[in-house]
Coordinates of N, CA and C and ligand atoms in Angstrom, one line a residue:
M1 N 131.7 -75.4 -11.1 CA 130.1 -75.0 -11.9 C 130.8 -73.4 -12.5
R2 N 129.6 -72.8 -13.1 CA 130.2 -72.0 -14.0 C 128.6 -71.1 -12.8
A3 N 129.3 -69.8 -12.5 CA 128.1 -68.9 -11.6 C 128.3 -67.4 -11.8
A4 N 127.4 -66.7 -11.9 CA 127.5 -65.2 -12.2 C 127.4 -64.7 -10.5
R5 N 128.7 -64.3 -10.2 CA 129.1 -63.6 -8.8 C 128.9 -62.2 -8.9
F6 N 128.3 -61.6 -7.8 CA 128.4 -59.9 -7.8 C 129.6 -59.9 -6.7
Y7 N 130.6 -59.0 -7.4 CA 131.7 -58.4 -6.6 C 131.4 -56.7 -6.0
D8 N 130.5 -56.1 -6.8 CA 130.2 -54.8 -6.5 C 129.3 -54.0 -7.4
R9 N 129.2 -52.7 -7.1 CA 128.4 -52.2 -8.1 C 128.9 -52.2 -9.6
K10 N 128.1 -52.5 -10.5 CA 128.7 -52.6 -11.9 C 129.6 -53.9 -12.3
D11 N 129.5 -54.7 -11.2 CA 130.9 -55.7 -11.6 C 130.2 -57.0 -10.8
I12 N 129.7 -57.5 -12.0 CA 129.2 -59.1 -11.9 C 129.9 -59.9 -13.0
R13 N 130.3 -61.0 -12.6 CA 131.6 -61.7 -13.3 C 131.0 -63.5 -13.3
V14 N 131.1 -63.8 -14.4 CA 130.5 -65.4 -14.9 C 131.9 -65.9 -14.5
E15 N 132.0 -66.8 -13.4 CA 133.5 -67.6 -13.4 C 133.2 -69.1 -13.0
D16 N 134.6 -69.7 -13.2 CA 134.2 -71.1 -12.8 C 134.4 -71.1 -11.3
I17 N 133.7 -71.9 -10.5 CA 133.9 -71.9 -9.2 C 133.7 -73.2 -8.7
P18 N 134.1 -73.8 -7.4 CA 133.8 -75.0 -6.7 C 132.6 -75.3 -6.5
E19 N 131.7 -76.6 -6.6 CA 130.8 -76.9 -6.2 C 130.2 -76.2 -4.5
P20 N 129.6 -75.9 -4.3 CA 129.3 -75.8 -3.0 C 129.1 -76.6 -2.1
E21 N 129.7 -76.5 -0.6 CA 129.7 -77.5 0.2 C 128.4 -77.9 0.8
L22 N 127.7 -79.1 0.9 CA 126.6 -79.4 1.5 C 126.3 -79.5 3.0
K23 N 125.5 -78.4 3.5 CA 126.0 -78.1 4.8 C 124.7 -78.6 5.6
P24 N 124.8 -79.1 6.9 CA 123.9 -79.8 7.6 C 122.4 -78.8 7.6
G25 N 121.3 -79.4 7.1 CA 120.1 -78.5 7.1 C 119.7 -78.0 5.6
T26 N 120.7 -78.2 4.9 CA 120.6 -77.7 3.6 C 120.7 -78.9 2.5
V27 N 119.9 -78.7 1.2 CA 120.1 -79.7 0.0 C 120.6 -79.1 -1.2
A28 N 121.2 -80.0 -1.8 CA 121.9 -79.7 -3.1 C 120.7 -80.0 -4.2
I29 N 121.0 -79.0 -5.3 CA 119.9 -78.9 -6.3 C 120.3 -78.8 -7.7
D30 N 119.9 -79.4 -8.4 CA 120.4 -79.0 -10.3 C 119.6 -78.2 -10.4
V31 N 120.0 -77.0 -10.6 CA 119.4 -75.8 -11.0 C 118.6 -76.1 -12.5
A32 N 117.4 -76.1 -12.8 CA 116.8 -76.2 -14.2 C 116.8 -74.9 -14.6
W33 N 116.3 -73.8 -13.8 CA 115.9 -72.5 -14.4 C 116.1 -71.5 -13.3
C34 N 116.5 -70.5 -13.6 CA 117.2 -69.4 -12.5 C 116.8 -67.8 -13.5
G35 N 116.0 -67.5 -12.5 CA 115.3 -66.1 -13.4 C 116.2 -64.6 -12.7
I36 N 116.0 -63.6 -13.3 CA 117.0 -62.4 -13.1 C 115.6 -61.5 -12.5
C37 N 116.1 -61.3 -11.1 CA 114.7 -60.3 -10.5 C 115.1 -58.8 -10.4
G38 N 114.0 -58.1 -10.2 CA 114.2 -56.8 -10.2 C 115.2 -56.2 -9.2
S39 N 115.4 -56.9 -8.2 CA 116.3 -56.9 -7.2 C 118.0 -57.2 -7.6
D40 N 117.8 -57.7 -8.6 CA 119.2 -58.4 -9.1 C 119.6 -56.9 -9.8
L41 N 118.6 -56.6 -10.7 CA 119.1 -55.4 -11.7 C 119.4 -53.9 -10.7
H42 N 118.4 -53.8 -9.6 CA 119.1 -52.6 -8.4 C 120.3 -53.2 -7.9
E43 N 120.6 -54.2 -7.5 CA 121.9 -54.9 -7.1 C 123.2 -54.2 -7.9
Y44 N 122.7 -54.9 -9.0 CA 123.9 -54.3 -10.3 C 124.2 -52.6 -10.1
L45 N 122.8 -51.9 -10.6 CA 123.0 -50.9 -10.7 C 123.4 -49.8 -9.6
E46 N 122.9 -50.1 -8.2 CA 123.0 -49.4 -7.3 C 123.8 -50.1 -6.0
G47 N 123.6 -51.3 -6.0 CA 124.6 -52.0 -4.9 C 125.7 -51.8 -4.4
P48 N 126.4 -52.2 -3.1 CA 125.3 -53.4 -2.8 C 124.3 -52.8 -1.9
L49 N 123.3 -53.5 -2.0 CA 122.1 -53.1 -1.2 C 121.8 -54.4 -0.3
F50 N 121.5 -55.5 -1.0 CA 121.1 -56.7 0.0 C 122.3 -57.4 0.2
I51 N 123.2 -57.5 -0.7 CA 124.3 -58.3 -1.0 C 125.4 -58.1 0.3
P52 N 126.2 -58.4 1.4 CA 126.9 -58.0 2.2 C 128.3 -57.4 1.4
A53 N 128.8 -56.5 1.6 CA 130.3 -55.8 1.1 C 131.1 -57.0 1.4
A54 N 132.1 -56.8 0.6 CA 133.1 -57.4 0.8 C 134.0 -57.1 2.1
G55 N 134.1 -57.8 2.9 CA 134.8 -57.5 4.2 C 133.7 -57.5 5.5
H56 N 132.5 -57.6 5.0 CA 131.2 -57.2 6.0 C 130.2 -58.2 5.9
P57 N 130.6 -59.5 6.5 CA 129.5 -60.6 6.2 C 128.3 -60.5 6.9
H58 N 127.5 -61.0 6.3 CA 126.0 -61.1 6.9 C 126.2 -62.0 8.2
P59 N 125.2 -61.2 9.2 CA 125.5 -61.6 10.6 C 124.7 -63.0 10.8
I60 N 124.1 -63.6 9.6 CA 123.6 -65.0 10.0 C 124.2 -65.6 9.0
S61 N 124.4 -65.5 7.7 CA 124.9 -66.5 6.6 C 126.3 -66.4 6.5
G62 N 127.2 -65.3 7.2 CA 128.6 -65.3 7.4 C 129.0 -65.0 6.2
E63 N 128.2 -64.9 4.9 CA 128.9 -64.7 3.7 C 128.9 -63.1 3.3
S64 N 130.2 -62.9 2.3 CA 130.1 -61.4 2.1 C 130.5 -61.4 0.1
A65 N 130.4 -60.5 -0.3 CA 130.6 -60.3 -2.0 C 132.1 -60.9 -2.0
P66 N 132.2 -61.7 -3.1 CA 131.4 -62.1 -3.8 C 130.7 -63.3 -3.5
V67 N 129.4 -63.0 -4.2 CA 128.2 -63.9 -4.0 C 127.8 -64.5 -5.1
V68 N 127.3 -65.7 -5.4 CA 126.1 -66.4 -6.6 C 125.1 -65.4 -6.7
M69 N 124.9 -65.1 -8.0 CA 123.5 -64.1 -8.1 C 122.4 -65.3 -8.4
G70 N 121.3 -65.0 -7.9 CA 120.2 -65.6 -8.4 C 119.4 -66.1 -7.0
H71 N 118.1 -65.7 -6.7 CA 117.5 -65.8 -5.6 C 115.9 -66.6 -6.1
E72 N 115.6 -66.5 -7.5 CA 114.5 -67.2 -7.6 C 114.9 -68.3 -8.9
F73 N 114.6 -69.5 -8.2 CA 114.9 -70.9 -9.0 C 114.1 -71.7 -9.0
S74 N 114.3 -72.9 -9.6 CA 113.7 -74.1 -9.6 C 114.7 -75.3 -10.0
G75 N 114.6 -76.7 -9.7 CA 115.5 -77.5 -10.3 C 115.0 -79.0 -9.4
T76 N 115.8 -79.7 -9.4 CA 115.5 -81.1 -8.7 C 116.7 -81.4 -7.5
I77 N 116.1 -81.9 -6.4 CA 117.4 -81.9 -5.3 C 118.0 -83.5 -5.4
T78 N 119.4 -82.8 -5.3 CA 120.6 -84.3 -5.8 C 121.1 -84.9 -4.6
A79 N 120.7 -84.0 -3.5 CA 121.8 -84.7 -2.1 C 121.0 -83.6 -1.0
L80 N 120.7 -84.5 0.1 CA 120.2 -84.1 1.4 C 121.3 -83.7 2.2
G81 N 121.4 -82.3 3.1 CA 122.3 -82.0 3.9 C 121.8 -83.1 5.0
E82 N 122.6 -83.4 6.5 CA 122.5 -83.9 7.7 C 121.1 -83.2 8.3
G83 N 120.1 -84.1 8.8 CA 119.2 -83.4 9.4 C 117.9 -83.0 8.5
V84 N 118.2 -83.1 7.1 CA 116.9 -83.1 6.3 C 116.1 -83.9 6.2
D85 N 114.7 -84.3 6.7 CA 114.1 -85.6 6.7 C 112.7 -85.2 5.9
D86 N 112.2 -84.2 5.7 CA 111.1 -83.7 5.0 C 111.3 -83.3 3.5
L87 N 112.3 -83.7 2.7 CA 112.2 -83.6 1.6 C 112.9 -84.9 1.2
E88 N 113.1 -85.0 -0.5 CA 113.5 -86.2 -0.9 C 114.6 -85.7 -2.4
V89 N 115.6 -86.9 -2.4 CA 116.3 -86.7 -3.8 C 115.7 -87.3 -4.8
G90 N 115.8 -86.4 -5.7 CA 115.1 -86.6 -7.0 C 113.5 -85.5 -6.9
Q91 N 113.1 -85.1 -5.8 CA 112.0 -83.9 -5.8 C 112.1 -82.6 -6.5
S92 N 111.4 -82.4 -7.3 CA 111.1 -81.1 -8.1 C 111.2 -79.9 -6.8
V93 N 111.9 -79.1 -6.7 CA 111.5 -77.8 -5.8 C 111.4 -76.5 -6.5
V94 N 110.9 -75.5 -6.2 CA 111.0 -73.9 -6.5 C 111.6 -73.6 -5.3
V95 N 112.8 -72.6 -5.2 CA 112.8 -71.8 -4.2 C 112.8 -70.4 -4.2
E96 N 112.5 -69.7 -2.8 CA 112.7 -68.6 -2.9 C 113.2 -68.2 -1.7
P97 N 114.5 -68.1 -1.2 CA 115.4 -68.4 -0.6 C 115.4 -67.2 0.5
Y98 N 115.3 -67.3 1.9 CA 115.0 -66.3 2.9 C 115.7 -67.1 4.2
I99 N 116.5 -66.0 4.9 CA 117.1 -66.6 6.1 C 116.5 -65.6 7.1
I100 N 115.6 -66.4 8.2 CA 114.9 -65.5 8.8 C 115.8 -65.7 10.5
C101 N 115.9 -64.6 11.1 CA 117.0 -64.7 12.3 C 116.2 -64.9 13.6
G102 N 114.6 -64.9 13.4 CA 113.6 -65.4 14.5 C 113.8 -64.3 15.7
V103 N 114.1 -63.1 15.3 CA 114.1 -62.4 16.8 C 113.3 -60.8 16.0
V104 N 113.3 -60.7 14.9 CA 112.8 -59.3 14.1 C 111.6 -59.7 14.0
D105 N 110.5 -58.9 14.4 CA 109.1 -59.3 14.2 C 108.7 -58.6 12.8
T106 N 108.1 -59.3 12.0 CA 107.9 -58.7 10.7 C 106.7 -58.6 10.4
G107 N 105.7 -58.7 11.7 CA 104.3 -58.7 11.5 C 103.5 -59.6 11.0
P108 N 102.1 -59.6 11.0 CA 101.5 -60.6 10.3 C 101.5 -61.0 9.2
G109 N 101.3 -62.3 8.7 CA 101.6 -62.5 7.5 C 102.5 -62.8 7.1
Ligands
ZN201 ZN1 113.1 -61.4 -6.0

């Protein structure tokens, strides 16, 4: 698949990469639309800010640069990972992905 990947400040490359592995608790999505967020622009100009730098894996996801850009997108579910029982293949979805550690108190709301 084609993907825009963040390597480092002012270094985003559009590349052919393997399809991601469908992990338990996740779904595969045929992306219909993906926006470019202001945080993507800041990441490009000033990063790495939120994207874990190469060699410094994120403590929860384990991922680090290069990573696929785009965190506000929509599409259609094409496959369900093990343990996903509240969504269906063919369902239209809108994604705002966050990974919450469950330890840090983010306050009300
Ligand atoms: Zn955003």
